[in-house]
Amino acid sequence: MERLLGYRFKDSQYLTRALTHRSYAGENYERLEFLGDAVLGLVIGAALYERFPDADEGQLSRLRASLVRKETLAELGHELNIGPFLRLGEGEMRSGGQQRGSILADVMESLLGGVYLDGGFAEALALVHRLFHSRLQDLDAAAQAKDPKTRLQEFLQSKNRPLPAYLVEHVKGEQHEQQFFVLCSIEQPRLQTQGQGGSRRKAEQQAASIMLDKLSK
């Protein structure tokens, strides 16, 4: 595991705990996962701030979300093949926990937390940059400038999932100051969000933006 990460732990307890699921033992990775999530968000945020000097806050937030979401972390876990190193209870082992995306994503964060505690921020920063180097290089800030409805549609199409449906739930206010309330619904996974705006279009865009945030977590 240390060879895969390119980091040797001074105190092996951090590595052991980072790889231990709660089904295996009381001392598990959940606290390290919490810490690693914070470290990852900071390092990626700083990297994006430097890489895209002309990007606004919204673009930077969307770029960060695309990198730190669970799906991306699970992909990294699969690429590193960390599954065989996980300490899982018998039930989790039998049900395929070693390859489960949610567990791999959590462990990637816990490993970052362990490196931070063991070696300090500089080592954690270096690890994040090693892990995310190619993904940072491939990012396109301009693509993130697309409106939320377009990005949601493209995201679902890339996953071969049905497109979202928008429904005006109700309209409030006088003609000159109406507020539209729109529902955005998707089938896979089955989710629904509500947007609000001074026009139907604005309400739909807000609902799509909220949906994208949900899908990125």
PDB file of C-alpha atoms in Angstrom, residues 24-180:
ATOM      1  CA  TYR A  24     -13.930  -5.247  10.990  1.00  0.00           C
ATOM      2  CA  ALA A  25     -13.147  -3.493  14.254  1.00  0.00           C
ATOM      3  CA  GLY A  26     -14.028  -0.601  16.538  1.00  0.00           C
ATOM      4  CA  GLU A  27     -10.959   1.411  15.495  1.00  0.00           C
ATOM      5  CA  ASN A  28     -11.926   2.219  11.920  1.00  0.00           C
ATOM      6  CA  TYR A  29     -11.307   4.797   9.225  1.00  0.00           C
ATOM      7  CA  GLU A  30     -14.313   7.087   9.741  1.00  0.00           C
ATOM      8  CA  ARG A  31     -12.533   9.839  11.707  1.00  0.00           C
ATOM      9  CA  LEU A  32      -9.613   9.810   9.287  1.00  0.00           C
ATOM     10  CA  GLU A  33     -12.086   9.998   6.412  1.00  0.00           C
ATOM     11  CA  PHE A  34     -13.542  13.188   7.894  1.00  0.00           C
ATOM     12  CA  LEU A  35     -10.079  14.725   8.130  1.00  0.00           C
ATOM     13  CA  GLY A  36      -9.002  13.574   4.689  1.00  0.00           C
ATOM     14  CA  ASP A  37     -12.120  15.111   3.126  1.00  0.00           C
ATOM     15  CA  ALA A  38     -11.109  18.510   4.533  1.00  0.00           C
ATOM     16  CA  VAL A  39      -7.497  18.154   3.372  1.00  0.00           C
ATOM     17  CA  LEU A  40      -8.590  17.107  -0.110  1.00  0.00           C
ATOM     18  CA  GLY A  41     -10.993  20.015  -0.481  1.00  0.00           C
ATOM     19  CA  LEU A  42      -8.338  22.537   0.534  1.00  0.00           C
ATOM     20  CA  VAL A  43      -5.552  21.158  -1.657  1.00  0.00           C
ATOM     21  CA  ILE A  44      -7.750  20.780  -4.740  1.00  0.00           C
ATOM     22  CA  GLY A  45      -9.250  24.229  -4.165  1.00  0.00           C
ATOM     23  CA  ALA A  46      -5.800  25.800  -3.991  1.00  0.00           C
ATOM     24  CA  ALA A  47      -4.614  23.920  -7.086  1.00  0.00           C
ATOM     25  CA  LEU A  48      -7.629  25.108  -9.078  1.00  0.00           C
ATOM     26  CA  TYR A  49      -7.185  28.693  -7.851  1.00  0.00           C
ATOM     27  CA  GLU A  50      -3.647  28.675  -9.270  1.00  0.00           C
ATOM     28  CA  ARG A  51      -4.435  26.777 -12.471  1.00  0.00           C
ATOM     29  CA  PHE A  52      -7.452  28.837 -13.532  1.00  0.00           C
ATOM     30  CA  PRO A  53      -6.748  32.494 -12.643  1.00  0.00           C
ATOM     31  CA  ASP A  54      -9.668  33.749 -14.762  1.00  0.00           C
ATOM     32  CA  ALA A  55     -12.297  31.347 -13.401  1.00  0.00           C
ATOM     33  CA  ASP A  56     -14.979  32.792 -11.140  1.00  0.00           C
ATOM     34  CA  GLU A  57     -16.146  31.294  -7.853  1.00  0.00           C
ATOM     35  CA  GLY A  58     -18.921  29.282  -9.455  1.00  0.00           C
ATOM     36  CA  GLN A  59     -16.601  27.728 -12.027  1.00  0.00           C
ATOM     37  CA  LEU A  60     -14.007  26.884  -9.370  1.00  0.00           C
ATOM     38  CA  SER A  61     -16.675  25.301  -7.166  1.00  0.00           C
ATOM     39  CA  ARG A  62     -17.938  23.137 -10.021  1.00  0.00           C
ATOM     40  CA  LEU A  63     -14.413  22.085 -10.979  1.00  0.00           C
ATOM     41  CA  ARG A  64     -13.646  21.148  -7.383  1.00  0.00           C
ATOM     42  CA  ALA A  65     -16.893  19.193  -7.074  1.00  0.00           C
ATOM     43  CA  SER A  66     -16.025  17.189 -10.191  1.00  0.00           C
ATOM     44  CA  LEU A  67     -12.724  16.125  -8.626  1.00  0.00           C
ATOM     45  CA  VAL A  68     -13.625  15.457  -4.988  1.00  0.00           C
ATOM     46  CA  ARG A  69     -16.937  13.672  -5.587  1.00  0.00           C
ATOM     47  CA  LYS A  70     -17.266  10.065  -4.463  1.00  0.00           C
ATOM     48  CA  GLU A  71     -17.289   8.704  -8.015  1.00  0.00           C
ATOM     49  CA  THR A  72     -13.868  10.205  -8.773  1.00  0.00           C
ATOM     50  CA  LEU A  73     -12.409   8.920  -5.510  1.00  0.00           C
ATOM     51  CA  ALA A  74     -13.798   5.449  -6.196  1.00  0.00           C
ATOM     52  CA  GLU A  75     -12.156   5.520  -9.639  1.00  0.00           C
ATOM     53  CA  LEU A  76      -8.836   6.330  -7.978  1.00  0.00           C
ATOM     54  CA  GLY A  77      -9.320   3.477  -5.546  1.00  0.00           C
ATOM     55  CA  HIS A  78      -9.928   1.068  -8.428  1.00  0.00           C
ATOM     56  CA  GLU A  79      -6.938   2.409 -10.365  1.00  0.00           C
ATOM     57  CA  LEU A  80      -4.644   1.927  -7.362  1.00  0.00           C
ATOM     58  CA  ASN A  81      -6.223  -1.488  -6.661  1.00  0.00           C
ATOM     59  CA  ILE A  82      -6.531  -0.818  -2.928  1.00  0.00           C
ATOM     60  CA  GLY A  83      -9.294  -3.396  -2.507  1.00  0.00           C
ATOM     61  CA  PRO A  84      -7.039  -6.302  -1.456  1.00  0.00           C
ATOM     62  CA  PHE A  85      -5.556  -4.189   1.347  1.00  0.00           C
ATOM     63  CA  LEU A  86      -8.892  -3.372   3.021  1.00  0.00           C
ATOM     64  CA  ARG A  87      -9.712  -4.837   6.425  1.00  0.00           C
ATOM     65  CA  LEU A  88     -13.389  -5.794   6.218  1.00  0.00           C
ATOM     66  CA  GLY A  89     -15.756  -7.872   8.275  1.00  0.00           C
ATOM     67  CA  GLU A  90     -16.824 -11.239   6.885  1.00  0.00           C
ATOM     68  CA  GLY A  91     -20.201  -9.938   5.723  1.00  0.00           C
ATOM     69  CA  GLU A  92     -18.637  -7.064   3.787  1.00  0.00           C
ATOM     70  CA  MET A  93     -16.063  -9.394   2.262  1.00  0.00           C
ATOM     71  CA  ARG A  94     -18.739 -11.807   1.043  1.00  0.00           C
ATOM     72  CA  SER A  95     -20.845  -9.006  -0.427  1.00  0.00           C
ATOM     73  CA  GLY A  96     -17.961  -7.599  -2.511  1.00  0.00           C
ATOM     74  CA  GLY A  97     -16.921  -4.763  -0.220  1.00  0.00           C
ATOM     75  CA  GLN A  98     -13.363  -4.792  -1.568  1.00  0.00           C
ATOM     76  CA  GLN A  99     -14.629  -3.398  -4.868  1.00  0.00           C
ATOM     77  CA  ARG A 100     -17.567  -1.325  -3.627  1.00  0.00           C
ATOM     78  CA  GLY A 101     -17.225   2.252  -4.838  1.00  0.00           C
ATOM     79  CA  SER A 102     -18.542   3.883  -1.665  1.00  0.00           C
ATOM     80  CA  ILE A 103     -15.975   2.055   0.490  1.00  0.00           C
ATOM     81  CA  LEU A 104     -13.095   2.747  -1.901  1.00  0.00           C
ATOM     82  CA  ALA A 105     -13.987   6.450  -1.958  1.00  0.00           C
ATOM     83  CA  ASP A 106     -14.103   6.609   1.843  1.00  0.00           C
ATOM     84  CA  VAL A 107     -10.757   4.846   2.147  1.00  0.00           C
ATOM     85  CA  MET A 108      -9.077   7.231  -0.298  1.00  0.00           C
ATOM     86  CA  GLU A 109     -10.098  10.087   1.990  1.00  0.00           C
ATOM     87  CA  SER A 110      -9.026   8.211   5.109  1.00  0.00           C
ATOM     88  CA  LEU A 111      -5.593   7.537   3.587  1.00  0.00           C
ATOM     89  CA  LEU A 112      -5.183  11.272   2.985  1.00  0.00           C
ATOM     90  CA  GLY A 113      -6.150  11.922   6.587  1.00  0.00           C
ATOM     91  CA  GLY A 114      -3.641   9.343   7.770  1.00  0.00           C
ATOM     92  CA  VAL A 115      -0.829  10.832   5.693  1.00  0.00           C
ATOM     93  CA  TYR A 116      -1.683  14.298   7.017  1.00  0.00           C
ATOM     94  CA  LEU A 117      -1.449  13.150  10.650  1.00  0.00           C
ATOM     95  CA  ASP A 118       1.667  11.061  10.035  1.00  0.00           C
ATOM     96  CA  GLY A 119       3.694  13.348   7.808  1.00  0.00           C
ATOM     97  CA  GLY A 120       2.093  16.770   7.950  1.00  0.00           C
ATOM     98  CA  PHE A 121       0.391  18.991   5.408  1.00  0.00           C
ATOM     99  CA  ALA A 122       3.294  19.030   2.937  1.00  0.00           C
ATOM    100  CA  GLU A 123       3.177  15.242   2.536  1.00  0.00           C
ATOM    101  CA  ALA A 124      -0.608  15.237   2.194  1.00  0.00           C
ATOM    102  CA  LEU A 125      -0.401  17.997  -0.408  1.00  0.00           C
ATOM    103  CA  ALA A 126       2.218  16.064  -2.383  1.00  0.00           C
ATOM    104  CA  LEU A 127       0.053  12.923  -2.294  1.00  0.00           C
ATOM    105  CA  VAL A 128      -3.038  14.750  -3.563  1.00  0.00           C
ATOM    106  CA  HIS A 129      -1.026  16.228  -6.428  1.00  0.00           C
ATOM    107  CA  ARG A 130       0.347  12.787  -7.350  1.00  0.00           C
ATOM    108  CA  LEU A 131      -3.084  11.186  -7.278  1.00  0.00           C
ATOM    109  CA  PHE A 132      -4.910  13.940  -9.144  1.00  0.00           C
ATOM    110  CA  HIS A 133      -2.181  15.125 -11.531  1.00  0.00           C
ATOM    111  CA  SER A 134      -3.702  13.786 -14.759  1.00  0.00           C
ATOM    112  CA  ARG A 135      -7.227  14.813 -13.794  1.00  0.00           C
ATOM    113  CA  LEU A 136      -6.095  18.358 -12.999  1.00  0.00           C
ATOM    114  CA  GLN A 137      -4.310  18.538 -16.344  1.00  0.00           C
ATOM    115  CA  ASP A 138      -7.414  17.386 -18.211  1.00  0.00           C
ATOM    116  CA  LEU A 139      -9.820  19.890 -16.657  1.00  0.00           C
ATOM    117  CA  ASP A 140     -11.494  22.454 -18.885  1.00  0.00           C
ATOM    118  CA  ALA A 141     -12.708  25.547 -17.041  1.00  0.00           C
ATOM    119  CA  ALA A 142     -14.661  26.700 -20.079  1.00  0.00           C
ATOM    120  CA  ALA A 143     -16.725  23.523 -20.050  1.00  0.00           C
ATOM    121  CA  GLN A 144     -17.756  24.290 -16.494  1.00  0.00           C
ATOM    122  CA  ALA A 145     -19.199  27.597 -17.672  1.00  0.00           C
ATOM    123  CA  LYS A 146     -22.086  25.788 -19.364  1.00  0.00           C
ATOM    124  CA  ASP A 147     -25.445  26.418 -17.771  1.00  0.00           C
ATOM    125  CA  PRO A 148     -26.666  23.850 -15.200  1.00  0.00           C
ATOM    126  CA  LYS A 149     -29.407  22.385 -17.429  1.00  0.00           C
ATOM    127  CA  THR A 150     -26.882  21.653 -20.186  1.00  0.00           C
ATOM    128  CA  ARG A 151     -24.369  20.164 -17.765  1.00  0.00           C
ATOM    129  CA  LEU A 152     -27.019  17.987 -16.113  1.00  0.00           C
ATOM    130  CA  GLN A 153     -28.201  16.714 -19.505  1.00  0.00           C
ATOM    131  CA  GLU A 154     -24.646  15.952 -20.636  1.00  0.00           C
ATOM    132  CA  PHE A 155     -23.850  14.217 -17.342  1.00  0.00           C
ATOM    133  CA  LEU A 156     -26.894  11.940 -17.623  1.00  0.00           C
ATOM    134  CA  GLN A 157     -26.212  11.214 -21.289  1.00  0.00           C
ATOM    135  CA  SER A 158     -22.629  10.219 -20.440  1.00  0.00           C
ATOM    136  CA  LYS A 159     -24.050   7.642 -18.010  1.00  0.00           C
ATOM    137  CA  ASN A 160     -26.689   6.408 -20.492  1.00  0.00           C
ATOM    138  CA  ARG A 161     -29.434   7.506 -18.103  1.00  0.00           C
ATOM    139  CA  PRO A 162     -32.834   9.025 -18.954  1.00  0.00           C
ATOM    140  CA  LEU A 163     -32.911  12.806 -19.317  1.00  0.00           C
ATOM    141  CA  PRO A 164     -34.391  15.002 -16.559  1.00  0.00           C
ATOM    142  CA  ALA A 165     -37.991  16.185 -16.529  1.00  0.00           C
ATOM    143  CA  TYR A 166     -39.020  19.693 -15.446  1.00  0.00           C
ATOM    144  CA  LEU A 167     -42.437  20.557 -14.059  1.00  0.00           C
ATOM    145  CA  VAL A 168     -43.787  23.948 -12.955  1.00  0.00           C
ATOM    146  CA  GLU A 169     -45.111  23.139  -9.504  1.00  0.00           C
ATOM    147  CA  HIS A 170     -46.749  26.509  -8.901  1.00  0.00           C
ATOM    148  CA  VAL A 171     -46.388  30.246  -9.516  1.00  0.00           C
ATOM    149  CA  LYS A 172     -46.701  32.947  -6.861  1.00  0.00           C
ATOM    150  CA  GLY A 173     -47.082  36.702  -7.016  1.00  0.00           C
ATOM    151  CA  GLU A 174     -48.489  39.324  -9.325  1.00  0.00           C
ATOM    152  CA  GLN A 175     -47.842  39.280 -13.058  1.00  0.00           C
ATOM    153  CA  HIS A 176     -44.936  41.741 -12.870  1.00  0.00           C
ATOM    154  CA  GLU A 177     -43.170  40.009  -9.974  1.00  0.00           C
ATOM    155  CA  GLN A 178     -43.974  36.342 -10.322  1.00  0.00           C
ATOM    156  CA  GLN A 179     -41.942  33.613  -8.671  1.00  0.00           C
ATOM    157  CA  PHE A 180     -41.829  30.240 -10.412  1.00  0.00           C
TER     158      PHE A 180
END
